[in-house]
CSV table of C-alpha atoms in Angstrom, one decimal:
chain,number,residue,atom,x,y,z
A,763,UNK,CA,33.2,113.7,51.1
A,764,UNK,CA,34.7,116.9,51.8
A,765,UNK,CA,32.3,119.4,50.3
A,766,UNK,CA,29.6,117.0,51.6
A,767,UNK,CA,30.6,117.6,55.6
A,768,UNK,CA,31.2,121.0,55.4
A,769,UNK,CA,27.5,121.5,54.0
A,770,UNK,CA,26.4,119.4,56.6
A,771,UNK,CA,28.3,121.8,59.2
A,772,UNK,CA,26.9,124.5,57.2
A,773,UNK,CA,23.3,123.1,57.3
A,774,UNK,CA,22.4,121.7,60.7
A,775,UNK,CA,25.5,123.8,62.2
A,776,UNK,CA,26.9,122.5,65.9
A,777,UNK,CA,23.8,120.3,66.4
A,778,UNK,CA,25.4,117.4,64.5
A,779,UNK,CA,29.1,118.0,65.0
A,780,UNK,CA,30.5,121.3,66.3
A,781,UNK,CA,34.4,120.2,64.7
A,782,UNK,CA,32.5,120.2,61.0
A,783,UNK,CA,30.8,123.5,61.7
A,784,UNK,CA,33.9,125.5,63.1
A,785,UNK,CA,35.8,123.9,60.3
A,786,UNK,CA,33.4,125.1,57.6
A,787,UNK,CA,33.3,128.2,59.4
A,788,UNK,CA,37.2,128.5,59.3
A,789,UNK,CA,37.3,127.3,55.8
A,790,UNK,CA,34.6,128.4,53.7
A,791,UNK,CA,34.2,126.4,50.1
């Protein structure tokens, strides 16, 4: 679930969830 959220944040960017995008950029997997 965590990795999925990170991937979605990276792929769709801030269009879907800015928080996921920012979190993924600050915590790369």
